[in-house]
Amino acid sequence: MNEIHFTDIVSKPVGESYELVQMLGIYCWPSNEKERNAGFFLPRLSYNQNKEYLTALYPDLKKNTNLQGRGIYTSIWRIGSYYNSLSLENAERVLCRDIATLSAFKIWVAKYCNNSADPIQMYVLEEEKRFAQFKYTATQNPSGTIYYDWKEILKKRGIKGKK
């Protein structure tokens, strides 16, 4: 397990996995995508793919016509733990003291990993805080990772971030 530094906010696209993020409290991605440590996770939903869910959550979203192609943020999570190079082969040994996270990891792998032997990285998420008003990417929704500063998240609705 790697040490977490509570300075950066990391945002990744969640797409279809958002339901599992909400249900399981974890987020996984391929081990070949190296990221720097962060203290908070900002799941990024595609406005185009999640319009029904987002407009049900935020009715005023329908009034914003400039959101086509943007990433939408509804909440932020504190990252409790970060695991690198985790696979089904070593998960029981690494997560032996945390049966709930081990179960969540196995569900994620079964749903999204074609080759369960490939190592992946995982955030264990804690304490979700929902935004009263949605936030969105200032530019088109990129497919990669974006990092944010707290002041940008707290002060702005359309946020830029840095890669």
PDB file of C-alpha atoms in Angstrom:
ATOM      1  CA  MET A   1       0.000   0.000   0.000  1.00  0.00           C
ATOM      2  CA  ASN A   2       1.324   3.444  -0.893  1.00  0.00           C
ATOM      3  CA  GLU A   3       1.132   6.537   1.248  1.00  0.00           C
ATOM      4  CA  ILE A   4      -1.511   9.140   0.395  1.00  0.00           C
ATOM      5  CA  HIS A   5      -0.706  12.861   0.297  1.00  0.00           C
ATOM      6  CA  PHE A   6      -3.739  15.067   0.969  1.00  0.00           C
ATOM      7  CA  THR A   7      -2.898  17.799  -1.481  1.00  0.00           C
ATOM      8  CA  ASP A   8      -4.273  16.947  -4.885  1.00  0.00           C
ATOM      9  CA  ILE A   9      -7.713  16.117  -6.152  1.00  0.00           C
ATOM     10  CA  VAL A  10      -7.643  13.543  -8.945  1.00  0.00           C
ATOM     11  CA  SER A  11     -10.446  13.198 -11.478  1.00  0.00           C
ATOM     12  CA  LYS A  12     -10.993  10.225 -13.747  1.00  0.00           C
ATOM     13  CA  PRO A  13     -13.845   9.425 -16.120  1.00  0.00           C
ATOM     14  CA  VAL A  14     -16.266   6.951 -14.550  1.00  0.00           C
ATOM     15  CA  GLY A  15     -18.727   6.259 -17.373  1.00  0.00           C
ATOM     16  CA  GLU A  16     -20.502   2.951 -16.811  1.00  0.00           C
ATOM     17  CA  SER A  17     -18.506   2.284 -13.638  1.00  0.00           C
ATOM     18  CA  TYR A  18     -20.189   5.112 -11.701  1.00  0.00           C
ATOM     19  CA  GLU A  19     -22.831   2.755 -10.341  1.00  0.00           C
ATOM     20  CA  LEU A  20     -20.091   0.501  -8.944  1.00  0.00           C
ATOM     21  CA  VAL A  21     -18.216   3.475  -7.493  1.00  0.00           C
ATOM     22  CA  GLN A  22     -21.386   4.416  -5.611  1.00  0.00           C
ATOM     23  CA  MET A  23     -22.221   0.856  -4.569  1.00  0.00           C
ATOM     24  CA  LEU A  24     -18.750  -0.528  -3.766  1.00  0.00           C
ATOM     25  CA  GLY A  25     -16.825   2.578  -2.674  1.00  0.00           C
ATOM     26  CA  ILE A  26     -13.811   1.779  -4.863  1.00  0.00           C
ATOM     27  CA  TYR A  27     -12.408   2.891  -8.217  1.00  0.00           C
ATOM     28  CA  CYS A  28     -10.000   0.756 -10.267  1.00  0.00           C
ATOM     29  CA  TRP A  29      -7.967   1.415 -13.414  1.00  0.00           C
ATOM     30  CA  PRO A  30      -5.175  -0.324 -15.394  1.00  0.00           C
ATOM     31  CA  SER A  31      -1.772  -0.467 -13.731  1.00  0.00           C
ATOM     32  CA  ASN A  32      -0.056   0.857 -16.865  1.00  0.00           C
ATOM     33  CA  GLU A  33      -1.619   4.315 -16.279  1.00  0.00           C
ATOM     34  CA  LYS A  34       0.720   5.805 -13.687  1.00  0.00           C
ATOM     35  CA  GLU A  35      -0.810   8.549 -11.567  1.00  0.00           C
ATOM     36  CA  ARG A  36       0.537  10.660  -8.768  1.00  0.00           C
ATOM     37  CA  ASN A  37      -0.919  10.171  -5.311  1.00  0.00           C
ATOM     38  CA  ALA A  38      -3.911  12.263  -4.346  1.00  0.00           C
ATOM     39  CA  GLY A  39      -6.068  12.689  -1.288  1.00  0.00           C
ATOM     40  CA  PHE A  40      -9.441  13.134  -2.991  1.00  0.00           C
ATOM     41  CA  PHE A  41     -11.255  11.572  -5.944  1.00  0.00           C
ATOM     42  CA  LEU A  42     -13.598  13.540  -8.190  1.00  0.00           C
ATOM     43  CA  PRO A  43     -15.533  11.079 -10.406  1.00  0.00           C
ATOM     44  CA  ARG A  44     -16.185  12.632 -13.826  1.00  0.00           C
ATOM     45  CA  LEU A  45     -19.420  11.698 -15.594  1.00  0.00           C
ATOM     46  CA  SER A  46     -19.989  12.266 -19.274  1.00  0.00           C
ATOM     47  CA  TYR A  47     -22.888  14.681 -19.768  1.00  0.00           C
ATOM     48  CA  ASN A  48     -23.783  12.986 -23.062  1.00  0.00           C
ATOM     49  CA  GLN A  49     -23.911   9.452 -21.580  1.00  0.00           C
ATOM     50  CA  ASN A  50     -25.482  10.297 -18.205  1.00  0.00           C
ATOM     51  CA  LYS A  51     -27.980  13.033 -19.111  1.00  0.00           C
ATOM     52  CA  GLU A  52     -31.020  11.316 -17.531  1.00  0.00           C
ATOM     53  CA  TYR A  53     -29.280  10.621 -14.221  1.00  0.00           C
ATOM     54  CA  LEU A  54     -27.744  14.108 -14.079  1.00  0.00           C
ATOM     55  CA  THR A  55     -30.929  16.020 -14.917  1.00  0.00           C
ATOM     56  CA  ALA A  56     -32.852  14.003 -12.310  1.00  0.00           C
ATOM     57  CA  LEU A  57     -30.212  14.957  -9.732  1.00  0.00           C
ATOM     58  CA  TYR A  58     -29.900  18.595 -10.886  1.00  0.00           C
ATOM     59  CA  PRO A  59     -33.054  19.838 -12.692  1.00  0.00           C
ATOM     60  CA  ASP A  60     -31.367  23.171 -13.567  1.00  0.00           C
ATOM     61  CA  LEU A  61     -28.878  21.206 -15.675  1.00  0.00           C
ATOM     62  CA  LYS A  62     -31.466  21.134 -18.494  1.00  0.00           C
ATOM     63  CA  LYS A  63     -31.150  24.926 -18.832  1.00  0.00           C
ATOM     64  CA  ASN A  64     -27.409  24.703 -19.617  1.00  0.00           C
ATOM     65  CA  THR A  65     -27.074  24.060 -23.324  1.00  0.00           C
ATOM     66  CA  ASN A  66     -23.298  24.556 -23.314  1.00  0.00           C
ATOM     67  CA  LEU A  67     -22.610  21.312 -21.420  1.00  0.00           C
ATOM     68  CA  GLN A  68     -22.673  19.022 -24.469  1.00  0.00           C
ATOM     69  CA  GLY A  69     -19.404  17.046 -24.412  1.00  0.00           C
ATOM     70  CA  ARG A  70     -18.392  18.243 -20.935  1.00  0.00           C
ATOM     71  CA  GLY A  71     -17.513  16.223 -17.863  1.00  0.00           C
ATOM     72  CA  ILE A  72     -19.912  16.700 -14.942  1.00  0.00           C
ATOM     73  CA  TYR A  73     -19.020  16.420 -11.257  1.00  0.00           C
ATOM     74  CA  THR A  74     -21.679  15.598  -8.676  1.00  0.00           C
ATOM     75  CA  SER A  75     -19.562  14.683  -5.642  1.00  0.00           C
ATOM     76  CA  ILE A  76     -16.097  14.311  -4.201  1.00  0.00           C
ATOM     77  CA  TRP A  77     -14.725  11.362  -2.179  1.00  0.00           C
ATOM     78  CA  ARG A  78     -11.847  11.158   0.264  1.00  0.00           C
ATOM     79  CA  ILE A  79      -9.359   8.479  -0.768  1.00  0.00           C
ATOM     80  CA  GLY A  80      -8.861   6.172   2.192  1.00  0.00           C
ATOM     81  CA  SER A  81      -6.275   3.828   0.648  1.00  0.00           C
ATOM     82  CA  TYR A  82      -4.407   3.427  -2.603  1.00  0.00           C
ATOM     83  CA  TYR A  83      -3.232   0.066  -3.957  1.00  0.00           C
ATOM     84  CA  ASN A  84      -0.903  -0.461  -6.910  1.00  0.00           C
ATOM     85  CA  SER A  85      -0.348  -3.681  -8.896  1.00  0.00           C
ATOM     86  CA  LEU A  86      -3.312  -5.483  -7.402  1.00  0.00           C
ATOM     87  CA  SER A  87      -4.620  -8.599  -9.167  1.00  0.00           C
ATOM     88  CA  LEU A  88      -6.817 -11.547  -8.309  1.00  0.00           C
ATOM     89  CA  GLU A  89      -3.633 -13.542  -7.690  1.00  0.00           C
ATOM     90  CA  ASN A  90      -2.392 -11.309  -4.862  1.00  0.00           C
ATOM     91  CA  ALA A  91      -5.607  -9.595  -3.689  1.00  0.00           C
ATOM     92  CA  GLU A  92      -6.393 -12.079  -0.909  1.00  0.00           C
ATOM     93  CA  ARG A  93      -2.918 -11.687   0.545  1.00  0.00           C
ATOM     94  CA  VAL A  94      -2.863  -7.878   0.230  1.00  0.00           C
ATOM     95  CA  LEU A  95      -6.451  -7.313   1.417  1.00  0.00           C
ATOM     96  CA  CYS A  96      -6.647 -10.168   3.950  1.00  0.00           C
ATOM     97  CA  ARG A  97      -7.626  -7.786   6.780  1.00  0.00           C
ATOM     98  CA  ASP A  98     -10.296  -5.988   4.760  1.00  0.00           C
ATOM     99  CA  ILE A  99     -12.900  -8.482   3.545  1.00  0.00           C
ATOM    100  CA  ALA A 100     -15.314  -5.757   2.343  1.00  0.00           C
ATOM    101  CA  THR A 101     -12.682  -4.183   0.072  1.00  0.00           C
ATOM    102  CA  LEU A 102     -11.579  -7.612  -1.157  1.00  0.00           C
ATOM    103  CA  SER A 103     -15.191  -8.454  -2.094  1.00  0.00           C
ATOM    104  CA  ALA A 104     -15.631  -5.081  -3.819  1.00  0.00           C
ATOM    105  CA  PHE A 105     -12.387  -5.606  -5.740  1.00  0.00           C
ATOM    106  CA  LYS A 106     -13.499  -9.068  -6.941  1.00  0.00           C
ATOM    107  CA  ILE A 107     -16.827  -7.646  -8.160  1.00  0.00           C
ATOM    108  CA  TRP A 108     -15.023  -4.846 -10.046  1.00  0.00           C
ATOM    109  CA  VAL A 109     -12.593  -7.294 -11.684  1.00  0.00           C
ATOM    110  CA  ALA A 110     -15.425  -9.636 -12.724  1.00  0.00           C
ATOM    111  CA  LYS A 111     -17.351  -6.754 -14.301  1.00  0.00           C
ATOM    112  CA  TYR A 112     -14.598  -4.706 -15.994  1.00  0.00           C
ATOM    113  CA  CYS A 113     -11.384  -6.702 -16.391  1.00  0.00           C
ATOM    114  CA  ASN A 114     -10.944  -8.945 -19.435  1.00  0.00           C
ATOM    115  CA  ASN A 115      -7.812 -10.555 -18.048  1.00  0.00           C
ATOM    116  CA  SER A 116      -8.088 -10.893 -14.267  1.00  0.00           C
ATOM    117  CA  ALA A 117      -4.346 -11.610 -14.011  1.00  0.00           C
ATOM    118  CA  ASP A 118      -3.449  -8.109 -15.236  1.00  0.00           C
ATOM    119  CA  PRO A 119      -2.506  -5.823 -12.339  1.00  0.00           C
ATOM    120  CA  ILE A 120      -4.690  -2.808 -11.646  1.00  0.00           C
ATOM    121  CA  GLN A 121      -4.617   0.160  -9.297  1.00  0.00           C
ATOM    122  CA  MET A 122      -7.377   0.883  -6.815  1.00  0.00           C
ATOM    123  CA  TYR A 123      -8.617   3.738  -4.658  1.00  0.00           C
ATOM    124  CA  VAL A 124     -10.660   2.790  -1.619  1.00  0.00           C
ATOM    125  CA  LEU A 125     -13.104   5.687  -1.285  1.00  0.00           C
ATOM    126  CA  GLU A 126     -14.579   7.132   1.896  1.00  0.00           C
ATOM    127  CA  GLU A 127     -16.908   9.969   2.840  1.00  0.00           C
ATOM    128  CA  GLU A 128     -18.665  11.068  -0.318  1.00  0.00           C
ATOM    129  CA  LYS A 129     -19.741  14.718  -0.275  1.00  0.00           C
ATOM    130  CA  ARG A 130     -22.374  15.677  -2.856  1.00  0.00           C
ATOM    131  CA  PHE A 131     -22.176  19.126  -4.468  1.00  0.00           C
ATOM    132  CA  ALA A 132     -25.253  21.328  -3.993  1.00  0.00           C
ATOM    133  CA  GLN A 133     -24.678  22.582  -7.554  1.00  0.00           C
ATOM    134  CA  PHE A 134     -23.013  20.436 -10.197  1.00  0.00           C
ATOM    135  CA  LYS A 135     -19.594  21.395 -11.509  1.00  0.00           C
ATOM    136  CA  TYR A 136     -18.256  20.766 -15.002  1.00  0.00           C
ATOM    137  CA  THR A 137     -15.063  20.732 -17.021  1.00  0.00           C
ATOM    138  CA  ALA A 138     -14.329  24.140 -18.535  1.00  0.00           C
ATOM    139  CA  THR A 139     -13.309  22.448 -21.800  1.00  0.00           C
ATOM    140  CA  GLN A 140     -14.446  19.292 -23.578  1.00  0.00           C
ATOM    141  CA  ASN A 141     -14.390  16.204 -21.367  1.00  0.00           C
ATOM    142  CA  PRO A 142     -10.973  14.558 -21.815  1.00  0.00           C
ATOM    143  CA  SER A 143     -10.630  10.799 -21.498  1.00  0.00           C
ATOM    144  CA  GLY A 144      -7.579  10.935 -19.214  1.00  0.00           C
ATOM    145  CA  THR A 145      -6.779  12.019 -15.694  1.00  0.00           C
ATOM    146  CA  ILE A 146      -7.153  15.622 -14.515  1.00  0.00           C
ATOM    147  CA  TYR A 147      -5.804  17.123 -11.267  1.00  0.00           C
ATOM    148  CA  TYR A 148      -7.366  20.029  -9.406  1.00  0.00           C
ATOM    149  CA  ASP A 149      -6.483  22.429  -6.594  1.00  0.00           C
ATOM    150  CA  TRP A 150      -8.983  22.921  -3.762  1.00  0.00           C
ATOM    151  CA  LYS A 151      -9.444  26.627  -4.461  1.00  0.00           C
ATOM    152  CA  GLU A 152     -10.575  25.887  -7.997  1.00  0.00           C
ATOM    153  CA  ILE A 153     -13.109  23.291  -6.842  1.00  0.00           C
ATOM    154  CA  LEU A 154     -14.489  25.522  -4.090  1.00  0.00           C
ATOM    155  CA  LYS A 155     -14.765  28.757  -6.071  1.00  0.00           C
ATOM    156  CA  LYS A 156     -15.772  27.803  -9.601  1.00  0.00           C
ATOM    157  CA  ARG A 157     -18.514  25.902 -11.339  1.00  0.00           C
ATOM    158  CA  GLY A 158     -16.657  25.442 -14.630  1.00  0.00           C
ATOM    159  CA  ILE A 159     -13.213  24.174 -13.621  1.00  0.00           C
ATOM    160  CA  LYS A 160     -10.031  23.828 -15.710  1.00  0.00           C
ATOM    161  CA  GLY A 161      -7.604  21.608 -13.812  1.00  0.00           C
ATOM    162  CA  LYS A 162      -4.174  20.452 -14.935  1.00  0.00           C
ATOM    163  CA  LYS A 163      -2.898  17.184 -16.343  1.00  0.00           C
TER     164      LYS A 163
END
